XYZ file of C-alpha atoms in Angstrom:
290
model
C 90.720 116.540 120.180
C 89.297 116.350 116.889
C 87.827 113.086 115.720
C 88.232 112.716 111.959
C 85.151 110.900 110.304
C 85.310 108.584 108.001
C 82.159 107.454 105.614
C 81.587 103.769 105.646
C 81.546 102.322 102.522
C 80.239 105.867 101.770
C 77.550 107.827 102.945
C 75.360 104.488 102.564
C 72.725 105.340 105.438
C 70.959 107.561 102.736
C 72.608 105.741 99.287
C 73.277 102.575 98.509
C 77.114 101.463 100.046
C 79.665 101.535 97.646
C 78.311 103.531 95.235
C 78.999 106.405 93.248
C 76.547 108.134 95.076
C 77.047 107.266 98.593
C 80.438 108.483 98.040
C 80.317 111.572 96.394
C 77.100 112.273 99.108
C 80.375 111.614 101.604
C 81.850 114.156 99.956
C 79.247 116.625 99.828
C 78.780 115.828 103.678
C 82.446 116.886 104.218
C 83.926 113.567 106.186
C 87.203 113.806 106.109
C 87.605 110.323 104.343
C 86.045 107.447 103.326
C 86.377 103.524 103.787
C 86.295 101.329 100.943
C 86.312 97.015 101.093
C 88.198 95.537 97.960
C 87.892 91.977 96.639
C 89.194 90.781 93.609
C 86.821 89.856 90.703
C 87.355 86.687 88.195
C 89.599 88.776 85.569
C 91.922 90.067 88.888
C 90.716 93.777 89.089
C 90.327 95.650 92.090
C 86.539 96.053 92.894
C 84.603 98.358 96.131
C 82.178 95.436 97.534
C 81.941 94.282 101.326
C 80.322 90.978 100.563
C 82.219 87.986 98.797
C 79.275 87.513 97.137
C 76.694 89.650 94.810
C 73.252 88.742 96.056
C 72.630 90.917 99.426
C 73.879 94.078 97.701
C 73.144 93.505 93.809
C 70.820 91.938 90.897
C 73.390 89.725 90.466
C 74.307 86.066 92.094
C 77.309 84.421 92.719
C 80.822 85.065 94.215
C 82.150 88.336 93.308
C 85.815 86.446 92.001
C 83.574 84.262 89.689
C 82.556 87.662 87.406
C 84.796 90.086 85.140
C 84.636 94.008 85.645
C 82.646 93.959 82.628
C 80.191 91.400 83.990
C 79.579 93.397 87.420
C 79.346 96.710 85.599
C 76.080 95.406 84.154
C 74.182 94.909 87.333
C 72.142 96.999 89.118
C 73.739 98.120 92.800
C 71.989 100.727 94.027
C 68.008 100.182 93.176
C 67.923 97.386 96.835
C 68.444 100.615 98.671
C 65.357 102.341 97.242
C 67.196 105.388 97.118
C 66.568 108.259 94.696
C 69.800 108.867 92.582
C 70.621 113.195 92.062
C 71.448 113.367 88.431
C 74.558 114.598 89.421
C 75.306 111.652 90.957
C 74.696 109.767 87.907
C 72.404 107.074 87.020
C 72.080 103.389 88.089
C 74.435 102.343 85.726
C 77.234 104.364 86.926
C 76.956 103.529 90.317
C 79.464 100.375 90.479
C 82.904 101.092 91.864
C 86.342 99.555 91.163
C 89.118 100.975 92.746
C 90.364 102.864 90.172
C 87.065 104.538 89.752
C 86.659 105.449 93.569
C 90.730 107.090 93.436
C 89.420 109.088 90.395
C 86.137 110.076 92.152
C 88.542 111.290 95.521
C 91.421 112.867 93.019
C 89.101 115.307 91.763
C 87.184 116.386 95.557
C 89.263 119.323 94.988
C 90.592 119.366 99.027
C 92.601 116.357 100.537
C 90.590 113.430 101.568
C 91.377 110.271 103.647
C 90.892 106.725 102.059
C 90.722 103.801 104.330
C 90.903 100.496 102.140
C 90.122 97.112 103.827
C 91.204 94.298 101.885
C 88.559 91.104 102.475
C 89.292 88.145 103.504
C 89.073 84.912 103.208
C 89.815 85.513 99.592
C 90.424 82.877 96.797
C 93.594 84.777 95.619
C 95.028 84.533 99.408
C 97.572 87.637 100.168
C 97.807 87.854 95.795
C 95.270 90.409 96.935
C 97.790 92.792 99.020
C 100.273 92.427 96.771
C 97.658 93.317 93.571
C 96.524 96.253 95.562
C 99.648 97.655 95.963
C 101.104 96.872 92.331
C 98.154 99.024 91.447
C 98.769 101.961 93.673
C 102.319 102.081 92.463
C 101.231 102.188 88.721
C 98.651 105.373 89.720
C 101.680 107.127 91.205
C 101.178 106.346 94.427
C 103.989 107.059 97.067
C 104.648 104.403 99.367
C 106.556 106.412 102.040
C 104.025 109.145 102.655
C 101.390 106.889 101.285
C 99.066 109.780 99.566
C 98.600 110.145 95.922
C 98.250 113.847 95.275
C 95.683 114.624 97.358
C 94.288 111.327 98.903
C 96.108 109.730 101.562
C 95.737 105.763 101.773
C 95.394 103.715 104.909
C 94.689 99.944 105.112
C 93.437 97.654 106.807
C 92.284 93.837 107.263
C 90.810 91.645 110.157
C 93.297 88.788 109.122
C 96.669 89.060 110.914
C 98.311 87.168 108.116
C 96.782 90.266 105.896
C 98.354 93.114 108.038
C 101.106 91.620 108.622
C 101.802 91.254 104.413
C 100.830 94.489 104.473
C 103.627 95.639 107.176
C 106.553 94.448 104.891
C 104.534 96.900 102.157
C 103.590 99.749 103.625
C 104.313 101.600 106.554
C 103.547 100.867 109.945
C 101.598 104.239 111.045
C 98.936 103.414 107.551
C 97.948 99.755 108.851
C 94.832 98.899 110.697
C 94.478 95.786 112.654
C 90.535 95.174 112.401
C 89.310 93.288 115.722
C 85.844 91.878 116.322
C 84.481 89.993 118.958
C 83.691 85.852 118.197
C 79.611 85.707 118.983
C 79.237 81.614 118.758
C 75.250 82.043 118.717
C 75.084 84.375 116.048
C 77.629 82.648 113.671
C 75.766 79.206 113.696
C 72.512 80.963 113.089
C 73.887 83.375 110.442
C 75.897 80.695 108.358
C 73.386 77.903 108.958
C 76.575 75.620 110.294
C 76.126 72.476 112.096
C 77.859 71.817 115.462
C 81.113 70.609 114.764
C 81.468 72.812 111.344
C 80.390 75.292 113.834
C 83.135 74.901 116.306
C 86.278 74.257 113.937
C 84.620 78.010 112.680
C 84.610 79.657 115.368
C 88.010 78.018 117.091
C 89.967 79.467 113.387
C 88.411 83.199 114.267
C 89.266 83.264 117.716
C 92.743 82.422 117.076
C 92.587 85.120 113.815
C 91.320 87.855 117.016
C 94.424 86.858 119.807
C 96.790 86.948 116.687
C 94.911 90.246 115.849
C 94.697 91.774 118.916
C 98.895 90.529 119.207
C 99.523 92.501 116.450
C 98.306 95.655 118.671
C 99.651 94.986 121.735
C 102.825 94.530 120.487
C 102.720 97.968 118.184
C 102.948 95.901 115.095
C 100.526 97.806 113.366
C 100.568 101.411 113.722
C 96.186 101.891 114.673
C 93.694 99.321 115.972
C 90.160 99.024 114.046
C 88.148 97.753 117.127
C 83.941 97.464 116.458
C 81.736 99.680 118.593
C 80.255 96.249 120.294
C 84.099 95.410 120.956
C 85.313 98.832 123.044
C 82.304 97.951 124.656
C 83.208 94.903 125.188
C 86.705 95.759 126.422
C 87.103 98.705 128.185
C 90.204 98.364 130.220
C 92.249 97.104 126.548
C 90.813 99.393 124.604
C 91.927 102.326 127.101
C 95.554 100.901 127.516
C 96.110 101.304 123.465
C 94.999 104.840 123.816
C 97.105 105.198 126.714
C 99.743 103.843 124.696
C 99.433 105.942 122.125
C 97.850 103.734 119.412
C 95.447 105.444 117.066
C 91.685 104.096 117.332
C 89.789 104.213 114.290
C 86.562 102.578 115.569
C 83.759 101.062 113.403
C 80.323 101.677 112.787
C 79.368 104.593 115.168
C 76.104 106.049 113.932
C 74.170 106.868 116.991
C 74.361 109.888 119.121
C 75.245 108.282 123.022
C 77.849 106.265 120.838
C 79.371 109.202 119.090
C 79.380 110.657 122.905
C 81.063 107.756 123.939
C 83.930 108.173 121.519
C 84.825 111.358 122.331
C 84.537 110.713 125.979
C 87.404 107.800 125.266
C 89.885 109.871 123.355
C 89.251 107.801 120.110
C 90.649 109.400 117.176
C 89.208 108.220 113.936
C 85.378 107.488 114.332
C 83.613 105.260 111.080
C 80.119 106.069 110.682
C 77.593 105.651 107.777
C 75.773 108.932 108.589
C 78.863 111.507 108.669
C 77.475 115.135 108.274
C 75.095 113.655 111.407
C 78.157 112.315 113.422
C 80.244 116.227 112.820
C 77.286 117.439 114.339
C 76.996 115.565 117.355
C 80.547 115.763 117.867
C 80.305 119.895 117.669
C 77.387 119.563 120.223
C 78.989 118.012 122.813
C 82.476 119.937 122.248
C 82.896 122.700 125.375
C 81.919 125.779 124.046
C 80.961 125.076 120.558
């Protein structure tokens, strides 16, 4: 089997995620597709940004849905990184992605590419998201039963069941990726600073957003399963059933060798990795007489 790789949020181990450059370095690296995360900004466009908020990721501070287009356009995403921009890559300025941008960047690869879009969640526009998202592939000509527009074909995915399950009445089955991630208790209450009872009415909503999750894969609802590396760890014996049954694994974020080993021991089929030029290369190492 051949694994196809897709470049999270880009190639954004060497550039900045999201950006202009990590993509088109993506690209240049040859994955066969990329993954993008969309939220909605203040003025309802579709914008490439994995954090409901600007501050880890920008100059900028604040919730992404409180800002216009125009507003994010004028901060700085790329310098945190410390990466050198290529000119041909363009300069800080153009390194901000909406969604339109990204399709244009991916129409004009000049081969087919692979788009994987996760839409983010918990949003303040609820599922007005999915149904924004797919009002705007319509209006760029997208095709909803093959789901590719001209050469890039369009996959989604969400970790909210309620998401992918909007999404199923959309789209079809075989594009929709049911995103699963293991509850960690500890790490939540340290990460979000959440006392104990906050804490707990947190982490009961997610575990019941994972069994409704992880229902809508046993039950072939949605046509692949997005586990996280630390899940098919996790769960060996599940995650070997779905292949076993013939669901597609498109597993998230595999960047280091004995885990790119591991995947292609398993059978997975879709491996997401942030270094994906390194990943083709392990993967043609450890492939019998390559």
């Amino acid at each position: 089997m051949q694994q196809t790789i897709f470049a999270h949020r880009g190639a954004s181990h060497q550039f900045a995620e999201h950006t202009r450059a990590a993509y088109l370095q993506a690209l240049a690296e040859g994955a066969d597709g990329v993954e993008c995360d969309v939220h909605m900004t203040r003025d309802e466009e579709l914008v490439c940004i994995h954090d409901s908020t600007l501050d880890r990721t920008s100059n900028g501070t604040g919730d992404v849905a409180d800002h216009t287009l125009r507003e994010l356009r004028d901060l700085d995403f790329s310098s945190w990184k410390g990466a050198g921009i290529p000119v041909e890559f363009g300069g800080v300025a153009d390194q901000f992605l909406s969604l339109g941008d990204l399709l244009r960047l991916l129409l004009s690869a000049g081969r087919e590419v692979l788009l994987a879009i996760e839409l983010k969640h918990p949003s303040p526009y609820g599922l007005k998201l999915e149904e924004k998202l797919v009002t705007f592939l319509m209006q760029q000509g997208w095709d909803p039963e093959s789901s590719t527009l001209a050469n890039v074909s369009i996959s989604f995915m969400s970790f909210n069941p309620d998401s992918v399950k909007h999404l199923l009445e959309k789209v079809p089955a075989h594009t929709v990726c049911q995103l699963v991630s293991d509850v960690r208790p500890a790490e939540l209450r340290a990460e979000l600073h959440l006392g104990v009872l906050t804490a707990a009415a947190v982490i009961g909503l997610l575990r019941r957003a994972l069994n409704d999750g992880e229902q809508n894969i046993d039950s072939h609802a949605a046509g692949m399963a997005g586990p996280g590396l630390d899940y098919v760890v996790a769960h060996p014996a599940r995650v070997a059933r779905w292949i076993a049954e013939g669901i597609r694994l498109r597993v998230w974020t595999v960047d280091e060798p004995d885990d790119v080993e591991l995947m292609r021991s398993l059978g997975v089929h879709e491996i997401t990795t942030n270094r994906p030029a390194f990943v083709r290369a392990q993967l043609t190492r450890s492939t019998p007489g390559s």
